[in-house]
Amino acid sequence: MKKRGIASWIMEFAGRKKSYYGGSVTLAILGVAASFGPYLLIADVVKELLKGNDDKSYYLKQVMFMGLFWVVRILLHNLSTTLSHVATFNVLGGIRVQLCDKLSRIPLGSVLDDNSGSYKNIIVERVDSMETTLAHIIPEFTANILLPIVMFVYLLTIDWRMGLANLISAVIGVIFATVMMIKSKGEFEVTIRKTKYLNDTAVEYINGIEVIKAFGKTGSSYEKFVNAAREGADCFINWMRKCIWWQCGTLSFMPATFLGVLPVGLLLVKNGSLSAANFITCIILSAGLITPLVVAFSYMDDIAKIKTIFGEAIEILERDDMVRPAVLGEKPEGSDICLKDVHFTYKDKEVLHGVDMEIKQGEVNAFVGPSGSGKSTIARLIDSLWDPDSGMITYGGVDIKKLPLDYYMGQIAYVAQDNYLFDMTIMENIRLGREGATDEDVINAAKATGCHDFIMGLENGYNTEVGGSGGHLSGGERQRICIARAMLKDAPVVIMDEATAYTDPENEALVQESVAKLVKGRTLIVIAHRLSTIKDADKIFVINDGNVEAVGTHDELLSHSLLYKSMWKAHSMAKDGADDSEGFAAGKESKYA
């Protein structure tokens, strides 16, 4: 399928304001006409002076008309750029909205393949850098190219030889510009790549500053950032070194129309084939070609940037969406989840090799296994954050690919150890779990998950601002708020991926007891390294190297799974005599009561 051009994307981003660009260009063209007027009046004044006309009222009238043309030109220019700015801000907003919407519709793996700093750089800095270019280049580039063309055509009507004489410097300037473009080929792409690496390194350095200081790696980590900054600067310097002389030649010769006009005109006047009045008129009109040509040429780099920067955004927008229907067809019956011969590849490596799994509604199901065995990958496939390469995942007997994404996402509450809190109040963060939830609903969810007391102990209670990424709270506090948010969602399926990793033993037991009560009649999937938390689960899946190695209860697995037995032994030794009775399924009696 043929890919769309950048102009088509820009018009789509502009939305209902795209007609403003047309209005902007129209006003810019009218402004060109107004700009052309003074040159014609000056030429006419020169002719009258040569004729000996001494009528002062005539010259005063001509000067007043010149001033009027100038005022009209300024007004049209301001109106033109106002319209183009309105359209451009809609373009920038449209890009950002579509990018954020797109990120929610493409597989999570496609997002994780890139550094988060890269997305931030594209959505914020890169897109924002296009404001000046887009707002000015469409009306002003059009006007500044059109004005020289109109003047050139008029020069040809006066004397075609003088018209062609204007092209002498332009031809030399084009030669310099062509060499410059050849030498700079690919240099802008290098600067984009180096700048992106610098941004990613800066984000990594800032996010990891605590670890860097704790392990005394300030020097080596800072050196990496310094090297990235130096490379980011050097690439621009190298680019300029390659192009500076050719750019100077272009800027010097391109607008130097007198280079051809004066000698050719003098020669023509000398041999009598061009009148002095027409010669002076040609000189005046040629002078009018200089400024717009310089302005138009100054936009050449910006035109190249548009292609590269919009290309980054368009590359994301053109990625394949997760294929889902828009409306619900077959409605699932219950919340049983089945995986049938599921294969999944991440970064060109198959990490799941034909997984078969049956998860019954209302049961506590646990995934255990060594790190990197595929536990979280399976959970994310179930949550439809990725699509399997082959095989099928069904929910309530229906292939999840046949369910609308919004509908299916509403069926699952996912709690990971690194869930995100937004920079707003605790009340607002928990309410994200269910739109329209009342304050009472939020407070009840917080009480159920054991975080009401610590919230009330904060200075502003539920109105406490959590800071960026929840930075004003401890790791355990952030995690319990995320669990409360998931509980408020009231979804039939709850996935907890190392959900209590940051909680202390006292709060962990409280959260586990609360979860055991809240998941009654729901399907619970738990991923945990601490086996004591899931020893009473209805079904435990032992995952190893992308395969389901064994399935059963705790006692069954101890008797026939060597891997589980060794993991339990290691866990028991590490626990060092602590009570093993608590767990997500410890409240089994209350769950089935």
PDB file of C-alpha atoms in Angstrom, residues 244-416:
ATOM      1  CA  ILE A 244      29.654  26.658   5.714  1.00  0.00           C
ATOM      2  CA  TRP A 245      31.593  27.822   2.637  1.00  0.00           C
ATOM      3  CA  TRP A 246      29.021  26.510   0.188  1.00  0.00           C
ATOM      4  CA  GLN A 247      26.228  28.073   2.228  1.00  0.00           C
ATOM      5  CA  CYS A 248      28.065  31.408   2.244  1.00  0.00           C
ATOM      6  CA  GLY A 249      28.468  31.147  -1.529  1.00  0.00           C
ATOM      7  CA  THR A 250      24.765  30.427  -1.934  1.00  0.00           C
ATOM      8  CA  LEU A 251      23.707  33.308   0.313  1.00  0.00           C
ATOM      9  CA  SER A 252      26.148  35.638  -1.440  1.00  0.00           C
ATOM     10  CA  PHE A 253      25.330  34.860  -5.065  1.00  0.00           C
ATOM     11  CA  MET A 254      21.638  33.883  -4.947  1.00  0.00           C
ATOM     12  CA  PRO A 255      20.307  37.376  -4.109  1.00  0.00           C
ATOM     13  CA  ALA A 256      23.071  39.294  -5.951  1.00  0.00           C
ATOM     14  CA  THR A 257      20.899  40.081  -8.976  1.00  0.00           C
ATOM     15  CA  PHE A 258      22.889  43.265  -9.740  1.00  0.00           C
ATOM     16  CA  LEU A 259      25.804  40.997 -10.663  1.00  0.00           C
ATOM     17  CA  GLY A 260      24.097  40.336 -13.985  1.00  0.00           C
ATOM     18  CA  VAL A 261      21.679  43.258 -14.269  1.00  0.00           C
ATOM     19  CA  LEU A 262      24.174  46.164 -14.080  1.00  0.00           C
ATOM     20  CA  PRO A 263      26.741  45.064 -16.709  1.00  0.00           C
ATOM     21  CA  VAL A 264      24.114  43.705 -19.103  1.00  0.00           C
ATOM     22  CA  GLY A 265      21.888  46.780 -18.661  1.00  0.00           C
ATOM     23  CA  LEU A 266      24.759  49.241 -19.168  1.00  0.00           C
ATOM     24  CA  LEU A 267      25.796  47.412 -22.314  1.00  0.00           C
ATOM     25  CA  LEU A 268      22.226  47.497 -23.670  1.00  0.00           C
ATOM     26  CA  VAL A 269      21.842  51.211 -22.830  1.00  0.00           C
ATOM     27  CA  LYS A 270      25.170  51.975 -24.459  1.00  0.00           C
ATOM     28  CA  ASN A 271      24.207  50.333 -27.753  1.00  0.00           C
ATOM     29  CA  GLY A 272      20.784  52.043 -27.632  1.00  0.00           C
ATOM     30  CA  SER A 273      18.591  48.940 -27.386  1.00  0.00           C
ATOM     31  CA  LEU A 274      17.366  49.774 -23.836  1.00  0.00           C
ATOM     32  CA  SER A 275      16.099  53.145 -22.616  1.00  0.00           C
ATOM     33  CA  ALA A 276      17.502  54.726 -19.473  1.00  0.00           C
ATOM     34  CA  ALA A 277      14.033  54.771 -17.884  1.00  0.00           C
ATOM     35  CA  ASN A 278      13.502  51.040 -18.466  1.00  0.00           C
ATOM     36  CA  PHE A 279      17.053  50.356 -17.244  1.00  0.00           C
ATOM     37  CA  ILE A 280      16.347  52.142 -13.953  1.00  0.00           C
ATOM     38  CA  THR A 281      12.991  50.359 -13.671  1.00  0.00           C
ATOM     39  CA  CYS A 282      14.756  47.014 -14.124  1.00  0.00           C
ATOM     40  CA  ILE A 283      17.300  47.952 -11.437  1.00  0.00           C
ATOM     41  CA  ILE A 284      14.502  48.828  -8.979  1.00  0.00           C
ATOM     42  CA  LEU A 285      12.584  45.620  -9.679  1.00  0.00           C
ATOM     43  CA  SER A 286      15.780  43.578  -9.435  1.00  0.00           C
ATOM     44  CA  ALA A 287      16.414  45.078  -5.987  1.00  0.00           C
ATOM     45  CA  GLY A 288      12.971  43.805  -4.995  1.00  0.00           C
ATOM     46  CA  LEU A 289      14.036  40.256  -5.803  1.00  0.00           C
ATOM     47  CA  ILE A 290      16.806  40.184  -3.198  1.00  0.00           C
ATOM     48  CA  THR A 291      15.011  40.183   0.167  1.00  0.00           C
ATOM     49  CA  PRO A 292      12.302  37.595  -0.633  1.00  0.00           C
ATOM     50  CA  LEU A 293      14.903  35.252  -2.135  1.00  0.00           C
ATOM     51  CA  VAL A 294      17.018  35.405   1.040  1.00  0.00           C
ATOM     52  CA  VAL A 295      13.949  34.816   3.236  1.00  0.00           C
ATOM     53  CA  ALA A 296      12.741  31.920   1.062  1.00  0.00           C
ATOM     54  CA  PHE A 297      16.173  30.296   1.032  1.00  0.00           C
ATOM     55  CA  SER A 298      16.376  30.548   4.843  1.00  0.00           C
ATOM     56  CA  TYR A 299      13.487  28.049   5.039  1.00  0.00           C
ATOM     57  CA  MET A 300      15.307  25.294   3.137  1.00  0.00           C
ATOM     58  CA  ASP A 301      16.724  23.706   6.320  1.00  0.00           C
ATOM     59  CA  ASP A 302      13.296  23.899   7.950  1.00  0.00           C
ATOM     60  CA  ILE A 303      11.713  22.068   5.022  1.00  0.00           C
ATOM     61  CA  ALA A 304      14.253  19.262   5.511  1.00  0.00           C
ATOM     62  CA  LYS A 305      13.490  19.192   9.236  1.00  0.00           C
ATOM     63  CA  ILE A 306       9.761  18.842   8.607  1.00  0.00           C
ATOM     64  CA  LYS A 307      10.348  15.652   6.658  1.00  0.00           C
ATOM     65  CA  THR A 308      12.622  14.156   9.318  1.00  0.00           C
ATOM     66  CA  ILE A 309      10.708  15.201  12.431  1.00  0.00           C
ATOM     67  CA  PHE A 310       7.250  14.434  11.070  1.00  0.00           C
ATOM     68  CA  GLY A 311       8.736  11.201   9.788  1.00  0.00           C
ATOM     69  CA  GLU A 312       9.467  10.147  13.383  1.00  0.00           C
ATOM     70  CA  ALA A 313       5.885  10.809  14.453  1.00  0.00           C
ATOM     71  CA  ILE A 314       4.412   9.223  11.332  1.00  0.00           C
ATOM     72  CA  GLU A 315       6.561   6.096  11.836  1.00  0.00           C
ATOM     73  CA  ILE A 316       4.785   5.565  15.170  1.00  0.00           C
ATOM     74  CA  LEU A 317       1.351   6.328  13.706  1.00  0.00           C
ATOM     75  CA  GLU A 318       1.884   3.845  10.868  1.00  0.00           C
ATOM     76  CA  ARG A 319       2.716   0.932  13.168  1.00  0.00           C
ATOM     77  CA  ASP A 320       0.223  -1.915  13.129  1.00  0.00           C
ATOM     78  CA  ASP A 321      -2.572  -1.650  15.677  1.00  0.00           C
ATOM     79  CA  MET A 322      -3.727  -4.568  17.741  1.00  0.00           C
ATOM     80  CA  VAL A 323      -6.547  -5.885  15.559  1.00  0.00           C
ATOM     81  CA  ARG A 324      -9.793  -5.690  17.501  1.00  0.00           C
ATOM     82  CA  PRO A 325     -13.441  -5.148  16.473  1.00  0.00           C
ATOM     83  CA  ALA A 326     -15.111  -1.824  17.204  1.00  0.00           C
ATOM     84  CA  VAL A 327     -18.286  -3.361  18.706  1.00  0.00           C
ATOM     85  CA  LEU A 328     -18.954  -6.391  20.841  1.00  0.00           C
ATOM     86  CA  GLY A 329     -20.215  -9.353  18.853  1.00  0.00           C
ATOM     87  CA  GLU A 330     -20.268 -12.607  20.813  1.00  0.00           C
ATOM     88  CA  LYS A 331     -20.494 -11.914  24.533  1.00  0.00           C
ATOM     89  CA  PRO A 332     -18.199 -14.021  26.789  1.00  0.00           C
ATOM     90  CA  GLU A 333     -19.835 -16.394  29.249  1.00  0.00           C
ATOM     91  CA  GLY A 334     -18.081 -16.138  32.588  1.00  0.00           C
ATOM     92  CA  SER A 335     -14.417 -15.234  33.020  1.00  0.00           C
ATOM     93  CA  ASP A 336     -12.580 -18.486  32.314  1.00  0.00           C
ATOM     94  CA  ILE A 337      -9.298 -17.880  30.492  1.00  0.00           C
ATOM     95  CA  CYS A 338      -7.674 -20.454  28.218  1.00  0.00           C
ATOM     96  CA  LEU A 339      -4.344 -20.330  26.393  1.00  0.00           C
ATOM     97  CA  LYS A 340      -3.992 -22.790  23.516  1.00  0.00           C
ATOM     98  CA  ASP A 341      -0.570 -23.425  21.958  1.00  0.00           C
ATOM     99  CA  VAL A 342       0.526 -19.815  22.473  1.00  0.00           C
ATOM    100  CA  HIS A 343       3.848 -18.779  20.950  1.00  0.00           C
ATOM    101  CA  PHE A 344       5.333 -15.327  21.435  1.00  0.00           C
ATOM    102  CA  THR A 345       8.497 -13.656  20.160  1.00  0.00           C
ATOM    103  CA  TYR A 346      10.114 -10.608  21.706  1.00  0.00           C
ATOM    104  CA  LYS A 347      12.993  -8.837  19.931  1.00  0.00           C
ATOM    105  CA  ASP A 348      13.489 -11.674  17.453  1.00  0.00           C
ATOM    106  CA  LYS A 349      13.662 -14.302  20.194  1.00  0.00           C
ATOM    107  CA  GLU A 350      10.822 -16.708  20.949  1.00  0.00           C
ATOM    108  CA  VAL A 351      10.136 -16.517  24.671  1.00  0.00           C
ATOM    109  CA  LEU A 352       6.971 -18.663  24.847  1.00  0.00           C
ATOM    110  CA  HIS A 353       6.922 -22.054  23.132  1.00  0.00           C
ATOM    111  CA  GLY A 354       3.392 -23.386  22.788  1.00  0.00           C
ATOM    112  CA  VAL A 355       1.872 -22.551  26.176  1.00  0.00           C
ATOM    113  CA  ASP A 356      -1.374 -24.322  27.145  1.00  0.00           C
ATOM    114  CA  MET A 357      -3.172 -23.080  30.216  1.00  0.00           C
ATOM    115  CA  GLU A 358      -6.689 -23.176  31.686  1.00  0.00           C
ATOM    116  CA  ILE A 359      -7.659 -20.635  34.342  1.00  0.00           C
ATOM    117  CA  LYS A 360     -11.075 -21.129  35.931  1.00  0.00           C
ATOM    118  CA  GLN A 361     -13.389 -18.376  37.075  1.00  0.00           C
ATOM    119  CA  GLY A 362     -13.301 -17.668  40.798  1.00  0.00           C
ATOM    120  CA  GLU A 363     -10.053 -19.544  41.412  1.00  0.00           C
ATOM    121  CA  VAL A 364      -6.729 -18.277  42.739  1.00  0.00           C
ATOM    122  CA  ASN A 365      -4.112 -19.088  40.114  1.00  0.00           C
ATOM    123  CA  ALA A 366      -0.405 -18.563  40.650  1.00  0.00           C
ATOM    124  CA  PHE A 367       2.508 -18.351  38.203  1.00  0.00           C
ATOM    125  CA  VAL A 368       5.887 -19.299  39.634  1.00  0.00           C
ATOM    126  CA  GLY A 369       9.251 -19.985  38.091  1.00  0.00           C
ATOM    127  CA  PRO A 370      12.778 -18.644  37.691  1.00  0.00           C
ATOM    128  CA  SER A 371      13.349 -15.028  36.658  1.00  0.00           C
ATOM    129  CA  GLY A 372      12.946 -14.599  32.910  1.00  0.00           C
ATOM    130  CA  SER A 373      10.945 -17.795  32.537  1.00  0.00           C
ATOM    131  CA  GLY A 374       7.955 -15.988  30.942  1.00  0.00           C
ATOM    132  CA  LYS A 375       5.563 -15.468  33.867  1.00  0.00           C
ATOM    133  CA  SER A 376       5.012 -11.738  33.311  1.00  0.00           C
ATOM    134  CA  THR A 377       4.916 -12.241  29.539  1.00  0.00           C
ATOM    135  CA  ILE A 378       2.001 -14.661  29.903  1.00  0.00           C
ATOM    136  CA  ALA A 379       0.214 -12.215  32.220  1.00  0.00           C
ATOM    137  CA  ARG A 380       0.683  -9.396  29.716  1.00  0.00           C
ATOM    138  CA  LEU A 381      -0.625 -11.552  26.884  1.00  0.00           C
ATOM    139  CA  ILE A 382      -3.687 -12.362  28.981  1.00  0.00           C
ATOM    140  CA  ASP A 383      -4.116  -8.634  29.641  1.00  0.00           C
ATOM    141  CA  SER A 384      -3.875  -8.061  25.862  1.00  0.00           C
ATOM    142  CA  LEU A 385      -0.859  -5.792  26.182  1.00  0.00           C
ATOM    143  CA  TRP A 386       0.689  -7.948  23.465  1.00  0.00           C
ATOM    144  CA  ASP A 387      -0.724 -10.277  20.830  1.00  0.00           C
ATOM    145  CA  PRO A 388       0.655 -13.818  20.546  1.00  0.00           C
ATOM    146  CA  ASP A 389       2.451 -14.774  17.335  1.00  0.00           C
ATOM    147  CA  SER A 390       0.327 -17.891  17.069  1.00  0.00           C
ATOM    148  CA  GLY A 391      -2.131 -19.833  19.149  1.00  0.00           C
ATOM    149  CA  MET A 392      -5.244 -18.485  20.849  1.00  0.00           C
ATOM    150  CA  ILE A 393      -6.277 -16.878  24.122  1.00  0.00           C
ATOM    151  CA  THR A 394      -9.957 -17.066  24.987  1.00  0.00           C
ATOM    152  CA  TYR A 395     -11.972 -15.225  27.608  1.00  0.00           C
ATOM    153  CA  GLY A 396     -15.318 -16.705  28.555  1.00  0.00           C
ATOM    154  CA  GLY A 397     -14.993 -18.976  25.524  1.00  0.00           C
ATOM    155  CA  VAL A 398     -14.405 -16.116  23.061  1.00  0.00           C
ATOM    156  CA  ASP A 399     -11.105 -15.372  21.326  1.00  0.00           C
ATOM    157  CA  ILE A 400      -9.904 -12.099  22.872  1.00  0.00           C
ATOM    158  CA  LYS A 401      -9.029 -10.841  19.368  1.00  0.00           C
ATOM    159  CA  LYS A 402     -12.767 -10.840  18.677  1.00  0.00           C
ATOM    160  CA  LEU A 403     -13.490  -8.600  21.657  1.00  0.00           C
ATOM    161  CA  PRO A 404     -13.279  -4.776  21.491  1.00  0.00           C
ATOM    162  CA  LEU A 405     -10.133  -3.623  23.256  1.00  0.00           C
ATOM    163  CA  ASP A 406     -11.995  -1.195  25.539  1.00  0.00           C
ATOM    164  CA  TYR A 407     -14.444  -3.917  26.552  1.00  0.00           C
ATOM    165  CA  TYR A 408     -11.735  -6.464  27.294  1.00  0.00           C
ATOM    166  CA  MET A 409      -9.598  -3.964  29.199  1.00  0.00           C
ATOM    167  CA  GLY A 410     -12.614  -3.330  31.400  1.00  0.00           C
ATOM    168  CA  GLN A 411     -12.666  -7.020  32.340  1.00  0.00           C
ATOM    169  CA  ILE A 412      -9.157  -7.077  33.803  1.00  0.00           C
ATOM    170  CA  ALA A 413      -7.461  -5.163  36.610  1.00  0.00           C
ATOM    171  CA  TYR A 414      -3.685  -5.385  36.278  1.00  0.00           C
ATOM    172  CA  VAL A 415      -1.398  -4.532  39.198  1.00  0.00           C
ATOM    173  CA  ALA A 416       2.362  -4.692  38.629  1.00  0.00           C
TER     174      ALA A 416
END
